[in-house]
PDB file of C-alpha atoms in Angstrom:
ATOM      1  CA  VAL V   1      -9.914   4.187  12.266  1.00 92.00           C
ATOM      2  CA  GLN V   2      -9.556   5.709   8.808  1.00 95.00           C
ATOM      3  CA  LEU V   3      -6.929   5.209   6.137  1.00 96.00           C
ATOM      4  CA  GLN V   4      -6.711   8.110   3.724  1.00 95.00           C
ATOM      5  CA  ALA V   5      -4.849   7.267   0.541  1.00 95.00           C
ATOM      6  CA  SER V   6      -3.734   9.784  -2.038  1.00 95.00           C
ATOM      7  CA  GLY V   7      -1.263  10.257  -4.860  1.00 97.00           C
ATOM      8  CA  GLY V   8      -2.761   8.243  -7.676  1.00 96.00           C
ATOM      9  CA  GLY V   9      -3.116   9.588 -11.170  1.00 97.00           C
ATOM     10  CA  LEU V  10      -2.261   9.216 -14.830  1.00 98.00           C
ATOM     11  CA  VAL V  11       1.363   8.868 -15.852  1.00 98.00           C
ATOM     12  CA  GLN V  12       3.250   7.750 -18.933  1.00 98.00           C
ATOM     13  CA  ALA V  13       5.211   4.529 -18.944  1.00 98.00           C
ATOM     14  CA  GLY V  14       8.581   5.052 -17.315  1.00 98.00           C
ATOM     15  CA  GLY V  15       7.250   7.759 -15.059  1.00 98.00           C
ATOM     16  CA  SER V  16       6.898   7.904 -11.300  1.00 98.00           C
ATOM     17  CA  LEU V  17       4.204   8.380  -8.702  1.00 98.00           C
ATOM     18  CA  ARG V  18       4.212   8.425  -4.933  1.00 98.00           C
ATOM     19  CA  LEU V  19       1.238   7.120  -3.007  1.00 98.00           C
ATOM     20  CA  SER V  20       0.643   8.014   0.603  1.00 97.00           C
ATOM     21  CA  CYS V  21      -1.683   6.619   3.220  1.00 97.00           C
ATOM     22  CA  ALA V  22      -2.333   8.447   6.461  1.00 95.00           C
ATOM     23  CA  VAL V  23      -3.886   6.665   9.416  1.00 95.00           C
ATOM     24  CA  SER V  24      -6.190   8.453  11.817  1.00 93.00           C
ATOM     25  CA  GLY V  25      -8.039   7.207  14.846  1.00 92.00           C
ATOM     26  CA  SER V  26      -7.142   5.174  17.878  1.00 90.00           C
ATOM     27  CA  LEU V  27      -5.327   1.866  17.494  1.00 89.00           C
ATOM     28  CA  PHE V  28      -3.969  -0.609  20.010  1.00 87.00           C
ATOM     29  CA  SER V  29      -1.132  -1.409  17.625  1.00 90.00           C
ATOM     30  CA  ILE V  30       0.086  -1.104  14.064  1.00 90.00           C
ATOM     31  CA  ASP V  31       1.637  -4.433  13.199  1.00 93.00           C
ATOM     32  CA  ALA V  32       2.078  -3.849   9.477  1.00 95.00           C
ATOM     33  CA  MET V  33       1.077  -1.485   6.733  1.00 96.00           C
ATOM     34  CA  GLY V  34       1.090  -1.996   3.053  1.00 96.00           C
ATOM     35  CA  TRP V  35      -0.346  -1.610  -0.386  1.00 98.00           C
ATOM     36  CA  TYR V  36      -2.445  -3.917  -2.492  1.00 98.00           C
ATOM     37  CA  ARG V  37      -3.774  -3.404  -5.989  1.00 98.00           C
ATOM     38  CA  GLN V  38      -6.598  -4.673  -8.124  1.00 98.00           C
ATOM     39  CA  ALA V  39      -6.644  -4.449 -11.887  1.00 96.00           C
ATOM     40  CA  PRO V  40      -9.886  -4.822 -13.865  1.00 92.00           C
ATOM     41  CA  GLY V  41     -10.970  -8.438 -14.004  1.00 94.00           C
ATOM     42  CA  LYS V  42      -8.270  -9.560 -11.599  1.00 96.00           C
ATOM     43  CA  GLU V  43      -8.081 -10.382  -7.925  1.00 97.00           C
ATOM     44  CA  ARG V  44      -6.588  -8.001  -5.408  1.00 97.00           C
ATOM     45  CA  GLU V  45      -2.898  -8.691  -4.967  1.00 97.00           C
ATOM     46  CA  LEU V  46      -0.199  -7.659  -2.535  1.00 98.00           C
ATOM     47  CA  VAL V  47       2.212  -4.996  -3.786  1.00 98.00           C
ATOM     48  CA  ALA V  48       4.345  -4.261  -0.743  1.00 98.00           C
ATOM     49  CA  THR V  49       4.171  -4.435   3.026  1.00 97.00           C
ATOM     50  CA  VAL V  50       6.291  -3.209   5.908  1.00 96.00           C
ATOM     51  CA  THR V  51       5.992  -4.520   9.444  1.00 94.00           C
ATOM     52  CA  SER V  52       6.447  -2.639  12.676  1.00 91.00           C
ATOM     53  CA  GLY V  53       9.820  -4.329  12.929  1.00 91.00           C
ATOM     54  CA  GLY V  54      10.878  -3.013   9.548  1.00 92.00           C
ATOM     55  CA  ASP V  55      10.545  -6.223   7.553  1.00 96.00           C
ATOM     56  CA  ILE V  56       9.599  -5.454   3.966  1.00 98.00           C
ATOM     57  CA  ASN V  57       8.017  -7.670   1.363  1.00 97.00           C
ATOM     58  CA  TYR V  58       7.466  -6.884  -2.314  1.00 98.00           C
ATOM     59  CA  GLU V  59       5.540  -8.601  -5.055  1.00 98.00           C
ATOM     60  CA  ASP V  60       8.075  -9.918  -7.549  1.00 97.00           C
ATOM     61  CA  SER V  61       7.048  -7.708 -10.463  1.00 97.00           C
ATOM     62  CA  VAL V  62       7.659  -4.480  -8.528  1.00 98.00           C
ATOM     63  CA  LYS V  63      10.999  -5.368  -6.949  1.00 98.00           C
ATOM     64  CA  GLY V  64      13.623  -2.810  -7.888  1.00 98.00           C
ATOM     65  CA  ARG V  65      10.998  -0.326  -9.056  1.00 98.00           C
ATOM     66  CA  PHE V  66       8.791   0.322  -6.028  1.00 98.00           C
ATOM     67  CA  THR V  67       9.849   1.327  -2.530  1.00 98.00           C
ATOM     68  CA  ILE V  68       7.656   1.222   0.558  1.00 98.00           C
ATOM     69  CA  PHE V  69       8.520   3.272   3.603  1.00 95.00           C
ATOM     70  CA  ARG V  70       6.846   4.494   6.754  1.00 93.00           C
ATOM     71  CA  ASP V  71       6.814   7.676   8.770  1.00 90.00           C
ATOM     72  CA  ASN V  72       6.000   6.272  12.191  1.00 83.00           C
ATOM     73  CA  ALA V  73       5.646   9.673  13.784  1.00 84.00           C
ATOM     74  CA  GLU V  74       2.952  10.608  11.271  1.00 85.00           C
ATOM     75  CA  ASN V  75       1.406   7.123  11.021  1.00 89.00           C
ATOM     76  CA  THR V  76       1.807   7.332   7.286  1.00 94.00           C
ATOM     77  CA  VAL V  77       3.000   4.790   4.762  1.00 96.00           C
ATOM     78  CA  TYR V  78       4.282   5.668   1.321  1.00 97.00           C
ATOM     79  CA  LEU V  79       4.776   3.791  -1.906  1.00 98.00           C
ATOM     80  CA  GLN V  80       7.301   5.316  -4.276  1.00 98.00           C
ATOM     81  CA  MET V  81       6.678   3.874  -7.719  1.00 98.00           C
ATOM     82  CA  ASN V  82       9.342   4.354 -10.384  1.00 98.00           C
ATOM     83  CA  SER V  83       9.702   2.998 -13.908  1.00 98.00           C
ATOM     84  CA  LEU V  84       5.977   2.475 -14.087  1.00 98.00           C
ATOM     85  CA  LYS V  85       4.602   0.084 -16.674  1.00 98.00           C
ATOM     86  CA  PRO V  86       1.127  -0.178 -18.197  1.00 97.00           C
ATOM     87  CA  GLU V  87       0.643  -3.437 -16.300  1.00 97.00           C
ATOM     88  CA  ASP V  88       0.901  -1.474 -13.052  1.00 98.00           C
ATOM     89  CA  THR V  89      -2.441   0.113 -13.896  1.00 98.00           C
ATOM     90  CA  ALA V  90      -4.853  -0.714 -11.078  1.00 98.00           C
ATOM     91  CA  VAL V  91      -6.698   0.641  -8.104  1.00 98.00           C
ATOM     92  CA  TYR V  92      -4.242   0.720  -5.216  1.00 98.00           C
ATOM     93  CA  TYR V  93      -5.476   0.084  -1.681  1.00 98.00           C
ATOM     94  CA  CYS V  94      -3.807   0.921   1.590  1.00 97.00           C
ATOM     95  CA  ASN V  95      -3.873  -1.835   4.202  1.00 96.00           C
ATOM     96  CA  LEU V  96      -3.195  -1.870   7.926  1.00 96.00           C
ATOM     97  CA  GLN V  97      -2.857  -4.876  10.193  1.00 96.00           C
ATOM     98  CA  SER V  98      -3.472  -4.459  13.885  1.00 95.00           C
ATOM     99  CA  HIS V  99      -4.469  -6.492  16.875  1.00 92.00           C
ATOM    100  CA  ALA V 100      -6.100  -5.880  20.222  1.00 88.00           C
ATOM    101  CA  PRO V 101      -6.387  -7.710  23.525  1.00 88.00           C
ATOM    102  CA  ASN V 102      -8.262 -10.941  22.760  1.00 87.00           C
ATOM    103  CA  VAL V 103      -8.366 -10.123  19.031  1.00 84.00           C
ATOM    104  CA  ARG V 104      -5.468 -11.672  17.184  1.00 88.00           C
ATOM    105  CA  LYS V 105      -5.728  -9.800  13.905  1.00 91.00           C
ATOM    106  CA  ILE V 106      -7.674  -6.769  12.727  1.00 94.00           C
ATOM    107  CA  ILE V 107      -7.465  -5.613   9.119  1.00 96.00           C
ATOM    108  CA  TYR V 108      -8.284  -2.127   7.908  1.00 96.00           C
ATOM    109  CA  TRP V 109      -8.583  -0.971   4.307  1.00 97.00           C
ATOM    110  CA  GLY V 110      -8.516   2.460   2.801  1.00 95.00           C
ATOM    111  CA  LYS V 111     -10.472   3.558  -0.205  1.00 93.00           C
ATOM    112  CA  GLY V 112      -8.573   2.878  -3.371  1.00 94.00           C
ATOM    113  CA  THR V 113      -6.654   5.338  -5.453  1.00 96.00           C
ATOM    114  CA  GLN V 114      -6.482   4.865  -9.205  1.00 97.00           C
ATOM    115  CA  VAL V 115      -3.115   4.543 -10.900  1.00 98.00           C
ATOM    116  CA  THR V 116      -3.159   4.568 -14.691  1.00 98.00           C
ATOM    117  CA  VAL V 117       0.004   4.097 -16.733  1.00 98.00           C
ATOM    118  CA  SER V 118      -0.248   4.886 -20.419  1.00 97.00           C
ATOM    119  CA  SER V 119       2.003   3.271 -22.999  1.00 94.00           C
TER     120      SER V 119
END
């Protein structure tokens, strides 16, 4: 299973970016997909997740600015980021939660994509 993330880059404060993460390979299930980020010197933190049932969760600082959505047919998850702030600067990681018979939870990570917001 591979998660291919793309869409990062350099943007001025107030600008927008859209991240995408495409999943390839064979999976028993996709229970949730989401995005995490890690800024220099900080721990990785949750940004947004969406479950197979459509439940969505956002980190407080991105509520109202970021939108997560999935294309189930393409096994792709997106993160639309608007009104970006310098504090959003981080490496963003795609995350997938799955399970299998006799394995309650399996976590997959994509390679990070750098998002840099200049002031």
